[in-house]
Tab-separated table of C-alpha atoms and ligand atoms in Angstrom:
chain	number	residue	atom	x	y	z
A	1	MET	CA	59.936	123.676	113.374
A	2	ARG	CA	61.478	125.390	110.265
A	3	ILE	CA	65.059	124.474	109.168
A	4	ALA	CA	67.360	125.606	106.852
A	5	MET	CA	70.193	122.965	105.482
A	6	ILE	CA	72.946	124.699	103.748
A	7	GLY	CA	74.878	121.990	101.825
A	8	THR	CA	73.115	119.088	99.984
A	9	GLY	CA	75.812	116.842	99.567
A	10	TYR	CA	75.337	113.228	101.148
A	11	VAL	CA	75.140	114.553	104.664
A	12	GLY	CA	72.821	117.746	104.129
A	13	LEU	CA	70.602	115.915	102.056
A	14	VAL	CA	69.849	113.154	104.099
A	15	SER	CA	69.815	114.863	107.190
A	16	GLY	CA	67.073	117.395	105.252
A	17	ALA	CA	65.170	114.722	103.690
A	18	CYS	CA	64.973	113.110	107.507
A	19	PHE	CA	64.270	116.086	109.111
A	20	ALA	CA	61.076	116.469	106.938
A	21	GLU	CA	60.419	112.808	107.636
A	22	PHE	CA	59.983	114.029	111.527
A	23	GLY	CA	57.610	116.397	110.285
A	24	HIS	CA	59.756	119.951	110.064
A	25	ASP	CA	59.537	122.161	107.256
A	26	VAL	CA	62.972	122.075	105.521
A	27	VAL	CA	64.623	124.065	102.885
A	28	CYS	CA	68.040	122.567	101.751
A	29	VAL	CA	70.296	124.991	99.892
A	30	ASP	CA	72.989	124.757	97.587
A	31	ARG	CA	75.281	126.959	95.356
A	32	ASP	CA	75.197	124.682	92.364
A	33	GLU	CA	72.564	125.051	90.314
A	34	ALA	CA	72.658	122.021	88.282
A	35	LYS	CA	72.251	120.186	91.668
A	36	ILE	CA	69.223	121.839	92.897
A	37	ARG	CA	67.799	121.631	89.344
A	38	MET	CA	68.121	117.953	89.745
A	39	LEU	CA	66.804	117.668	93.112
A	40	ARG	CA	63.736	119.871	92.373
A	41	GLU	CA	62.948	117.104	89.539
A	42	GLY	CA	62.921	114.451	92.349
A	43	ARG	CA	66.600	113.122	90.690
A	44	ILE	CA	69.248	112.373	93.690
A	45	PRO	CA	72.998	113.033	92.377
A	46	ILE	CA	74.122	110.317	94.938
A	47	TYR	CA	72.952	106.682	95.454
A	48	GLU	CA	71.714	105.979	98.839
A	49	PRO	CA	69.166	103.395	99.420
A	50	GLY	CA	66.042	104.878	100.234
A	51	LEU	CA	66.845	108.487	99.454
A	52	ASP	CA	65.026	109.147	96.290
A	53	ALA	CA	61.418	107.891	97.947
A	54	LEU	CA	61.972	110.118	100.885
A	55	VAL	CA	62.631	113.398	98.717
A	56	GLN	CA	60.008	112.661	96.709
A	57	ARG	CA	57.457	112.008	99.354
A	58	HIS	CA	58.388	115.095	101.220
A	59	GLY	CA	58.846	117.245	98.311
A	60	GLU	CA	55.404	116.617	96.817
A	61	ALA	CA	53.774	117.163	100.670
A	62	GLY	CA	55.779	120.574	100.549
A	63	ARG	CA	57.692	119.967	103.621
A	64	LEU	CA	61.236	119.780	101.591
A	65	ALA	CA	62.230	122.233	99.212
A	66	PHE	CA	65.487	123.317	97.358
A	67	SER	CA	66.834	126.279	96.472
A	68	THR	CA	70.002	128.403	95.702
A	69	ASP	CA	68.751	131.348	97.573
A	70	LEU	CA	70.830	131.274	100.872
A	71	LYS	CA	69.750	134.763	101.849
A	72	GLY	CA	65.938	134.158	101.215
A	73	SER	CA	66.302	130.564	102.911
A	74	VAL	CA	67.352	131.325	106.034
A	75	ALA	CA	65.597	134.523	106.896
A	76	ASP	CA	62.815	133.161	108.763
A	77	VAL	CA	63.879	129.618	110.590
A	78	ASP	CA	64.327	128.576	113.865
A	79	ALA	CA	67.468	126.382	112.934
A	80	VAL	CA	70.454	126.815	110.458
A	81	PHE	CA	72.482	123.590	109.925
A	82	ILE	CA	75.388	123.723	108.176
A	83	ALA	CA	76.415	120.625	106.159
A	84	VAL	CA	78.730	121.734	103.856
A	85	GLY	CA	81.976	119.850	102.769
A	86	THR	CA	85.306	119.951	105.429
A	87	PRO	CA	87.326	117.867	102.976
A	88	THR	CA	91.088	117.335	103.994
A	89	ARG	CA	92.978	120.256	102.819
A	90	ARG	CA	95.940	119.676	100.571
A	91	GLY	CA	99.407	119.294	101.763
A	92	ASP	CA	98.917	119.502	105.408
A	93	GLY	CA	95.834	117.259	106.430
A	94	HIS	CA	93.824	119.859	108.346
A	95	ALA	CA	90.421	119.948	107.832
A	96	ASP	CA	89.513	122.666	105.191
A	97	LEU	CA	86.801	124.701	106.747
A	98	THR	CA	86.684	127.299	103.814
A	99	TYR	CA	83.124	126.187	102.982
A	100	VAL	CA	82.066	126.027	106.441
A	101	PHE	CA	83.207	130.127	107.254
A	102	SER	CA	82.026	131.190	103.872
A	103	ALA	CA	78.407	129.800	104.864
A	104	ALA	CA	78.626	131.044	108.172
A	105	GLU	CA	78.858	134.750	106.699
A	106	GLU	CA	76.168	134.621	104.752
A	107	ILE	CA	74.188	133.184	107.297
A	108	ALA	CA	75.434	136.200	109.609
A	109	ALA	CA	74.293	138.551	107.135
A	110	ALA	CA	71.015	136.943	105.917
A	111	LEU	CA	69.595	136.553	109.681
A	112	THR	CA	66.231	138.428	110.777
A	113	ARG	CA	65.322	137.006	113.904
A	114	PRO	CA	67.349	134.863	116.914
A	115	THR	CA	68.260	131.767	115.085
A	116	VAL	CA	70.274	128.562	116.530
A	117	VAL	CA	73.378	127.907	113.779
A	118	VAL	CA	74.012	124.226	114.018
A	119	THR	CA	77.137	122.590	112.602
A	120	LYS	CA	76.268	119.017	111.295
A	121	SER	CA	79.487	118.797	109.301
A	122	THR	CA	82.472	117.298	111.026
A	123	VAL	CA	84.375	120.264	112.554
A	124	PRO	CA	87.825	120.449	114.033
A	125	VAL	CA	87.342	121.020	118.015
A	126	GLY	CA	87.192	124.571	118.521
A	127	THR	CA	85.312	125.662	115.300
A	128	GLY	CA	81.888	126.288	117.252
A	129	ARG	CA	84.049	128.932	119.673
A	130	LYS	CA	85.346	130.347	115.935
A	131	LEU	CA	81.532	130.331	114.535
A	132	GLN	CA	80.275	132.088	117.458
A	133	ALA	CA	82.883	134.935	117.387
A	134	ILE	CA	81.820	135.112	113.842
A	135	PHE	CA	78.302	135.607	114.575
A	136	ARG	CA	78.914	138.097	117.183
A	137	GLN	CA	80.694	140.156	115.140
A	138	HIS	CA	78.934	140.425	112.158
A	139	ARG	CA	75.377	140.448	114.299
A	140	PRO	CA	75.927	141.610	117.678
A	141	ASP	CA	72.256	143.104	116.937
A	142	LEU	CA	71.068	139.508	117.286
A	143	GLN	CA	70.948	136.456	119.409
A	144	VAL	CA	72.662	133.504	117.471
A	145	ASP	CA	73.452	130.455	119.535
A	146	ILE	CA	75.698	128.004	117.906
A	147	ALA	CA	75.204	124.455	118.227
A	148	SER	CA	77.300	121.150	117.363
A	149	ASN	CA	75.398	117.981	115.974
A	150	PRO	CA	77.555	115.844	114.433
A	151	GLU	CA	76.455	112.941	112.467
A	152	PHE	CA	77.106	108.967	112.289
A	153	LEU	CA	75.718	108.173	109.463
A	154	ARG	CA	77.403	105.045	107.117
A	155	GLU	CA	76.697	105.215	103.586
A	156	GLY	CA	74.519	102.832	102.486
A	157	SER	CA	72.204	102.735	105.685
A	158	ALA	CA	72.332	106.512	106.100
A	159	ILE	CA	68.465	106.894	106.651
A	160	GLU	CA	68.087	104.131	109.059
A	161	ASP	CA	71.228	105.519	110.790
A	162	PHE	CA	69.557	108.709	111.020
A	163	MET	CA	66.155	107.271	111.723
A	164	ARG	CA	67.367	105.204	114.607
A	165	PRO	CA	70.561	106.484	115.508
A	166	ASP	CA	72.319	104.823	118.880
A	167	ARG	CA	72.413	108.540	120.029
A	168	VAL	CA	72.315	112.047	119.273
A	169	VAL	CA	75.197	114.545	120.181
A	170	CYS	CA	74.385	118.140	120.747
A	171	GLY	CA	77.082	120.496	121.902
A	172	VAL	CA	75.045	123.850	123.042
A	173	GLU	CA	75.771	126.652	125.129
A	174	GLY	CA	72.470	128.382	126.642
A	175	ALA	CA	68.810	127.197	127.146
A	176	ARG	CA	67.633	128.541	123.636
A	177	ALA	CA	69.693	126.497	121.810
A	178	ARG	CA	69.173	122.901	123.771
A	179	GLU	CA	65.233	123.792	123.436
A	180	VAL	CA	65.894	124.099	119.626
A	181	MET	CA	67.871	120.748	119.430
A	182	GLU	CA	65.000	118.836	121.532
A	183	GLN	CA	62.518	119.934	119.285
A	184	ALA	CA	64.396	119.224	116.281
A	185	TYR	CA	64.993	115.596	117.557
A	186	ARG	CA	61.769	115.345	119.342
A	187	PRO	CA	60.556	112.355	117.527
A	188	LEU	CA	63.354	110.198	118.405
A	189	ASN	CA	61.875	110.470	122.035
A	190	LEU	CA	59.438	107.836	120.631
A	191	ILE	CA	61.875	105.187	120.847
A	192	GLU	CA	63.614	106.887	123.570
A	193	THR	CA	67.218	107.060	121.757
A	194	PRO	CA	69.465	108.916	124.158
A	195	ILE	CA	70.174	112.580	123.404
A	196	LEU	CA	73.392	113.515	124.764
A	197	PHE	CA	73.984	117.736	125.743
A	198	THR	CA	77.508	118.725	126.083
A	199	ALA	CA	80.020	121.477	125.445
A	200	LEU	CA	80.628	122.693	121.938
A	201	GLU	CA	84.306	121.099	121.971
A	202	THR	CA	83.076	117.838	123.648
A	203	ALA	CA	80.420	117.096	120.633
A	204	GLU	CA	83.097	118.303	117.863
A	205	LEU	CA	85.427	115.716	119.651
A	206	ILE	CA	82.843	113.185	120.071
A	207	LYS	CA	82.763	112.749	116.439
A	208	TYR	CA	86.428	112.446	115.433
A	209	ALA	CA	86.996	110.018	118.619
A	210	THR	CA	84.436	108.012	117.365
A	211	ASN	CA	85.331	107.566	113.757
A	212	SER	CA	89.317	107.234	114.788
A	213	PHE	CA	88.294	104.556	117.112
A	214	LEU	CA	86.516	102.892	114.442
A	215	ALA	CA	89.405	102.866	112.152
A	216	THR	CA	91.406	102.085	114.699
A	217	LYS	CA	89.026	98.754	115.652
A	218	ILE	CA	89.269	97.742	111.784
A	219	THR	CA	92.929	98.377	111.495
A	220	PHE	CA	93.867	96.068	114.459
A	221	ILE	CA	91.555	93.224	113.288
A	222	ASN	CA	93.316	93.564	109.915
A	223	GLU	CA	96.709	93.544	111.420
A	224	LEU	CA	95.488	90.516	113.569
A	225	ALA	CA	94.614	88.704	110.187
A	226	ASP	CA	98.125	89.311	108.936
A	227	LEU	CA	98.991	87.558	111.937
A	228	CYS	CA	96.695	84.603	111.505
A	229	GLU	CA	97.642	83.589	107.981
A	230	ARG	CA	101.146	83.061	109.652
A	231	VAL	CA	99.756	80.910	112.905
A	232	GLY	CA	97.361	79.086	110.427
A	233	ALA	CA	94.295	80.862	112.876
A	234	ASP	CA	91.267	82.005	111.265
A	235	VAL	CA	90.464	85.410	111.911
A	236	GLN	CA	87.064	85.343	111.328
A	237	VAL	CA	86.512	82.995	114.370
A	238	VAL	CA	89.098	85.478	116.305
A	239	ALA	CA	86.799	88.230	115.416
A	240	LYS	CA	83.700	86.314	116.933
A	241	GLY	CA	85.421	85.341	119.498
A	242	MET	CA	86.558	88.673	120.575
A	243	GLY	CA	83.110	90.510	119.692
A	244	LEU	CA	81.318	87.844	121.864
A	245	ASP	CA	83.212	89.948	124.787
A	246	GLY	CA	80.549	92.617	125.784
A	247	ARG	CA	83.524	95.187	126.146
A	248	ILE	CA	84.636	94.899	122.591
A	249	GLY	CA	81.400	93.959	120.640
A	250	ARG	CA	81.396	92.198	117.373
A	251	LYS	CA	80.969	95.348	114.868
A	252	PHE	CA	83.723	96.800	112.636
A	253	LEU	CA	85.942	93.403	113.330
A	254	HIS	CA	85.705	92.664	109.726
A	255	ALA	CA	89.358	91.977	108.236
A	256	GLY	CA	89.410	93.901	105.007
A	257	PRO	CA	91.613	95.325	102.247
A	258	GLY	CA	92.005	98.384	104.449
A	259	PHE	CA	89.330	101.203	105.263
A	260	GLY	CA	88.261	104.133	103.186
A	261	GLY	CA	85.386	106.210	102.211
A	262	SER	CA	84.835	110.226	102.674
A	263	CYS	CA	85.378	109.829	106.482
A	264	PHE	CA	87.755	107.695	107.953
A	265	PRO	CA	90.870	108.868	106.423
A	266	LYS	CA	89.828	112.512	106.103
A	267	ASP	CA	88.702	112.586	110.029
A	268	THR	CA	91.683	110.505	111.278
A	269	LEU	CA	93.762	112.901	109.428
A	270	ALA	CA	92.294	115.849	111.326
A	271	LEU	CA	92.541	114.276	114.648
A	272	ILE	CA	95.992	113.722	114.279
A	273	ARG	CA	96.666	117.617	113.184
A	274	THR	CA	94.543	118.672	116.459
A	275	GLY	CA	96.529	116.455	118.693
A	276	GLU	CA	99.637	118.030	117.028
A	277	HIS	CA	98.609	121.766	117.364
A	278	HIS	CA	97.760	121.112	120.940
A	279	ASN	CA	100.830	119.199	121.379
A	280	SER	CA	98.865	116.193	122.791
A	281	HIS	CA	99.886	113.355	120.032
A	282	LEU	CA	97.445	110.587	119.290
A	283	ARG	CA	100.245	108.381	118.412
A	284	ILE	CA	97.806	105.185	118.125
A	285	VAL	CA	95.864	107.043	115.537
A	286	GLU	CA	99.058	108.401	113.410
A	287	THR	CA	99.826	104.447	113.527
A	288	VAL	CA	96.596	103.182	112.462
A	289	VAL	CA	96.751	105.763	109.191
A	290	SER	CA	100.057	104.578	108.728
A	291	VAL	CA	99.226	100.946	108.714
A	292	ASN	CA	96.232	101.489	106.750
A	293	GLU	CA	98.000	103.126	103.993
A	294	GLY	CA	100.454	100.157	103.691
A	295	ARG	CA	97.717	97.574	103.749
A	296	LYS	CA	96.270	98.626	100.345
A	297	ARG	CA	99.550	98.291	98.821
A	298	ARG	CA	100.050	95.197	100.687
A	299	MET	CA	96.826	93.469	99.134
A	300	VAL	CA	98.835	93.978	95.771
A	301	ARG	CA	101.474	91.429	96.750
A	302	LYS	CA	98.609	89.297	97.898
A	303	VAL	CA	97.157	89.379	94.570
A	304	VAL	CA	100.843	89.101	92.522
A	305	SER	CA	101.735	86.376	94.735
A	306	ALA	CA	98.643	84.122	94.297
A	307	CYS	CA	99.299	84.787	90.581
A	308	GLY	CA	102.515	82.975	90.890
A	309	GLY	CA	104.441	86.178	91.528
A	310	VAL	CA	104.403	87.867	88.077
A	311	VAL	CA	100.859	89.485	86.526
A	312	GLU	CA	102.855	90.899	83.491
A	313	GLY	CA	100.526	90.249	80.413
A	314	LYS	CA	97.578	88.504	82.866
A	315	ARG	CA	94.266	89.143	82.922
A	316	ILE	CA	92.605	89.922	86.294
A	317	GLY	CA	89.033	90.334	87.097
A	318	VAL	CA	88.178	93.040	89.670
A	319	LEU	CA	84.946	92.391	91.603
A	320	GLY	CA	83.675	95.680	92.983
A	321	VAL	CA	85.652	98.766	93.040
A	322	THR	CA	83.547	101.170	95.541
A	323	PHE	CA	84.842	101.692	98.953
A	324	LYS	CA	82.200	99.788	100.262
A	325	PRO	CA	79.130	98.195	99.359
A	326	ASN	CA	75.469	99.943	98.926
A	327	THR	CA	76.821	103.035	97.787
A	328	ASP	CA	78.824	104.476	94.967
A	329	ASP	CA	81.244	106.004	96.309
A	330	MET	CA	84.712	105.856	95.526
A	331	ARG	CA	86.616	108.098	98.104
A	332	ASP	CA	89.900	106.630	99.344
A	333	SER	CA	88.442	102.962	98.118
A	334	PRO	CA	91.454	100.248	98.349
A	335	SER	CA	90.893	99.937	94.445
A	336	LEU	CA	92.171	103.338	93.551
A	337	VAL	CA	95.705	101.595	94.849
A	338	ILE	CA	95.383	98.299	93.896
A	339	VAL	CA	94.030	98.024	90.316
A	340	PRO	CA	96.856	100.958	89.162
A	341	ALA	CA	99.413	98.790	90.853
A	342	LEU	CA	98.608	95.551	88.936
A	343	GLN	CA	98.351	97.563	85.731
A	344	ALA	CA	101.655	98.980	86.511
A	345	GLU	CA	103.159	95.393	86.998
A	346	GLY	CA	101.618	94.604	83.566
A	347	ALA	CA	98.343	93.302	84.123
A	348	GLU	CA	95.404	93.785	81.824
A	349	VAL	CA	92.330	94.761	84.392
A	350	LEU	CA	88.766	94.193	83.736
A	351	ALA	CA	85.842	95.120	86.691
A	352	PHE	CA	82.476	95.247	87.237
A	353	ASP	CA	80.937	97.059	90.143
A	354	PRO	CA	77.177	97.283	90.102
A	355	GLU	CA	77.114	101.026	91.272
A	356	GLY	CA	80.425	102.662	90.990
A	357	GLN	CA	81.387	102.265	87.616
A	358	ARG	CA	80.261	105.940	86.582
A	359	GLU	CA	82.533	107.227	89.381
A	360	ALA	CA	85.123	104.933	88.977
A	361	GLU	CA	85.639	105.278	85.146
A	362	ARG	CA	87.305	108.519	85.507
A	363	MET	CA	89.394	107.310	88.448
A	364	LEU	CA	90.406	103.975	87.103
A	365	PRO	CA	91.915	104.488	83.418
A	366	ASP	CA	92.409	101.540	81.290
A	367	VAL	CA	90.039	99.206	83.245
A	368	THR	CA	87.944	97.300	80.796
A	369	TRP	CA	84.393	97.598	82.383
A	370	CYS	CA	82.237	94.652	82.013
A	371	GLU	CA	78.723	94.446	82.391
A	372	ASP	CA	78.212	91.656	84.774
A	373	PRO	CA	80.671	89.201	87.076
A	374	TYR	CA	80.996	86.400	84.867
A	375	ALA	CA	82.008	88.855	81.866
A	376	VAL	CA	84.718	89.714	83.922
A	377	ALA	CA	85.874	86.196	84.885
A	378	GLU	CA	85.875	85.483	80.919
A	379	GLY	CA	89.518	84.179	80.145
A	380	ALA	CA	90.697	85.918	83.477
A	381	ASP	CA	93.955	84.533	85.530
A	382	ALA	CA	92.375	85.790	88.893
A	383	LEU	CA	89.225	86.990	90.197
A	384	VAL	CA	89.885	89.485	92.638
A	385	VAL	CA	86.825	90.571	95.245
A	386	ILE	CA	87.643	94.185	96.388
A	387	THR	CA	84.262	94.974	97.590
A	388	GLU	CA	81.810	92.791	99.143
A	389	TRP	CA	78.609	93.524	97.220
A	390	ASN	CA	76.060	90.711	97.957
A	391	ILE	CA	75.407	89.856	94.582
A	392	PHE	CA	78.887	88.199	94.481
A	393	ARG	CA	78.192	85.786	97.447
A	394	GLY	CA	75.919	83.601	95.426
A	395	LEU	CA	78.009	83.577	91.905
A	396	ASP	CA	77.817	80.528	90.368
A	397	LEU	CA	81.270	78.814	91.014
A	398	ASP	CA	81.209	76.077	88.040
A	399	ARG	CA	80.188	78.872	85.823
A	400	LEU	CA	82.995	81.247	86.781
A	401	HIS	CA	85.812	77.954	86.580
A	402	ALA	CA	84.566	77.032	83.255
A	403	SER	CA	84.950	80.557	81.598
A	404	MET	CA	88.303	81.613	83.480
A	405	ARG	CA	91.902	80.728	81.961
A	406	THR	CA	93.230	80.179	85.645
A	407	PRO	CA	90.885	78.928	88.302
A	408	CYS	CA	92.423	81.451	90.982
A	409	ILE	CA	90.198	83.739	93.472
A	410	VAL	CA	91.793	86.572	95.683
A	411	ASP	CA	88.998	87.302	97.969
A	412	LEU	CA	89.691	90.517	99.804
A	413	ARG	CA	86.344	90.436	101.750
A	414	ASN	CA	86.055	86.563	102.533
A	415	ILE	CA	82.781	86.531	101.127
A	416	PHE	CA	83.389	82.870	100.162
A	417	ASP	CA	84.098	79.677	102.038
A	418	PRO	CA	87.493	78.397	101.429
A	419	GLU	CA	86.209	74.546	101.581
A	420	THR	CA	83.300	75.296	99.024
A	421	VAL	CA	85.645	77.162	96.589
A	422	ALA	CA	88.572	74.661	96.854
A	423	ARG	CA	85.945	71.635	96.046
A	424	ALA	CA	84.540	74.058	92.800
A	425	GLY	CA	88.194	73.735	91.724
A	426	PHE	CA	89.891	77.440	92.212
A	427	ALA	CA	93.128	77.819	94.315
A	428	TYR	CA	91.276	80.395	96.905
A	429	THR	CA	93.128	83.056	98.846
A	430	SER	CA	91.814	85.572	101.513
A	431	ILE	CA	92.195	87.602	104.417
A	432	GLY	CA	93.525	85.924	107.590
A	433	ARG	CA	92.386	82.567	106.724
A	434	PRO	CA	94.775	79.512	105.281
A	435	ALA	CA	95.268	79.758	101.460
A	436	VAL	CA	93.874	76.496	99.948
A	437	ALA	CA	94.751	74.614	96.663
A	438	ALA	CA	92.197	73.699	94.224
A	439	GLY	CA	90.181	70.545	95.800
B	1	UDX	C1	81.619	105.947	108.598
B	1	UDX	C2	81.243	105.966	110.029
B	1	UDX	O1	80.945	104.581	110.005
B	1	UDX	C3	79.913	106.912	110.168
B	1	UDX	O2	79.426	106.846	111.631
B	1	UDX	C4	80.505	108.382	110.038
B	1	UDX	O3	79.085	109.225	109.843
B	1	UDX	C5	81.047	108.201	108.565
B	1	UDX	O4	82.413	106.886	108.546
B	1	UDX	P1	80.943	105.345	106.292
B	1	UDX	O5	82.538	105.546	106.074
B	1	UDX	O6	80.151	105.251	105.056
B	1	UDX	O7	80.521	105.678	107.680
B	1	UDX	O8	81.076	103.833	106.467
B	1	UDX	P2	81.686	102.101	106.980
B	1	UDX	O9	80.488	101.140	107.155
B	1	UDX	O10	82.026	103.005	108.441
B	1	UDX	O11	82.939	101.854	106.422
B	1	UDX	C6	84.026	102.553	106.454
B	1	UDX	C7	85.231	101.951	105.844
B	1	UDX	O12	85.539	100.882	107.119
B	1	UDX	C8	84.905	100.930	104.665
B	1	UDX	O13	86.077	101.290	103.596
B	1	UDX	C9	84.834	99.455	105.093
B	1	UDX	O14	85.178	98.788	104.012
B	1	UDX	C10	85.663	99.346	106.300
B	1	UDX	N1	85.315	98.643	107.343
B	1	UDX	C11	84.034	98.722	108.074
B	1	UDX	C12	86.248	97.515	107.177
B	1	UDX	O15	86.921	97.183	106.426
B	1	UDX	N2	85.715	96.070	108.302
B	1	UDX	C13	84.596	96.632	109.056
B	1	UDX	O16	84.473	95.537	109.852
B	1	UDX	C14	83.670	97.860	108.773
């Protein structure tokens, strides 16, 4: 089938490339001429493992095109996916739907045949209904069906998540929208992926409920980690014991410095606003947001305490600044709270991140950026792991010890084994596990 994907950000680009992988003819549309030029040259503006090969393969096969011409691109397609940004609106925490509605009006003007318009962007409950009204108002002459098809892609594993999803959620009204969505995802029948057809509002809410529940699960284990430190328990083992219960599951129970990224912070806030708007307050999600923000500040205290209570004049090496590994995305990363706070208390901060430096440089001023983890440790009084990039797991502890001024590691992602690090002569602080003195 022929698909137009409006928006070539992280969701639009991955979805467009994967629909091409399904064998559909896809054109990805964006207003940003520079970005479209990059994509046409096979260069990818974001770091997402495997995306460059997918874009190149289908671009060369002629199944995946890039254009700034929305009108021409949507004129003769079976489905138009809206995958534009829905950032948190400044000031009030609602999702900003400016780009969604302006895309919808442009699409309405450009349609020439009955088409299904699908929201792939994460949009508040009720947006699909509003889009229905927009298309009925602008194009009473055309049968335009609205569908909601939220994505559940994790940065760093987005292609795998699209190609092998746990489920596909499609909010539809009418047989035509259902047929088009069944055709769009037909290749997934081969792996028997459940496709859940729901009402529009239900599909929209499933997305927010899923992300907010995952954020809740993470925040639960993060708070439990603090209790573990008080009672001498090991949060990793608590999480394992919990996760073996089929009703809980082991994923998203890794305690850390708090969640970040382009979705959890935005989606939890938007769901809270929806609850307020409908006078059905989501008090648990409200608490999750406040606990999570406070946690990033608590991590600063943990680092300062590990440095003897003062970081004034001390050199602190930071390993990893992105909000999670395998991405270059810095949005709402814990490092954006932790690093400036340490600098404000007089610390000199050096940092290394395999992919995040380009993004982070403009967001974290006065940081000395290093080429590798060992350079970060040179003369450092503490080494702080903020992002669990795999390359940090195998660092040569003896080499680190020899180059640091004070052998102290603060591991906010529990990537090291406490006994091993203590034996290597480090004072070691981590999350939800007893601190260990140098062995
Ligand atoms: C998330 C959802 O997983 C995805 O389904 C949705 O489509 C977009 O938002 P993403 O934000 O890319 O994906 O990353 P994810 O892997 O979910 O991690 C989100 C945050 O939670 C990160 O800051 C991560 O460090 C943190 N996290 C995740 C934990 O602290 N502990 C965990 O066990 C898992």
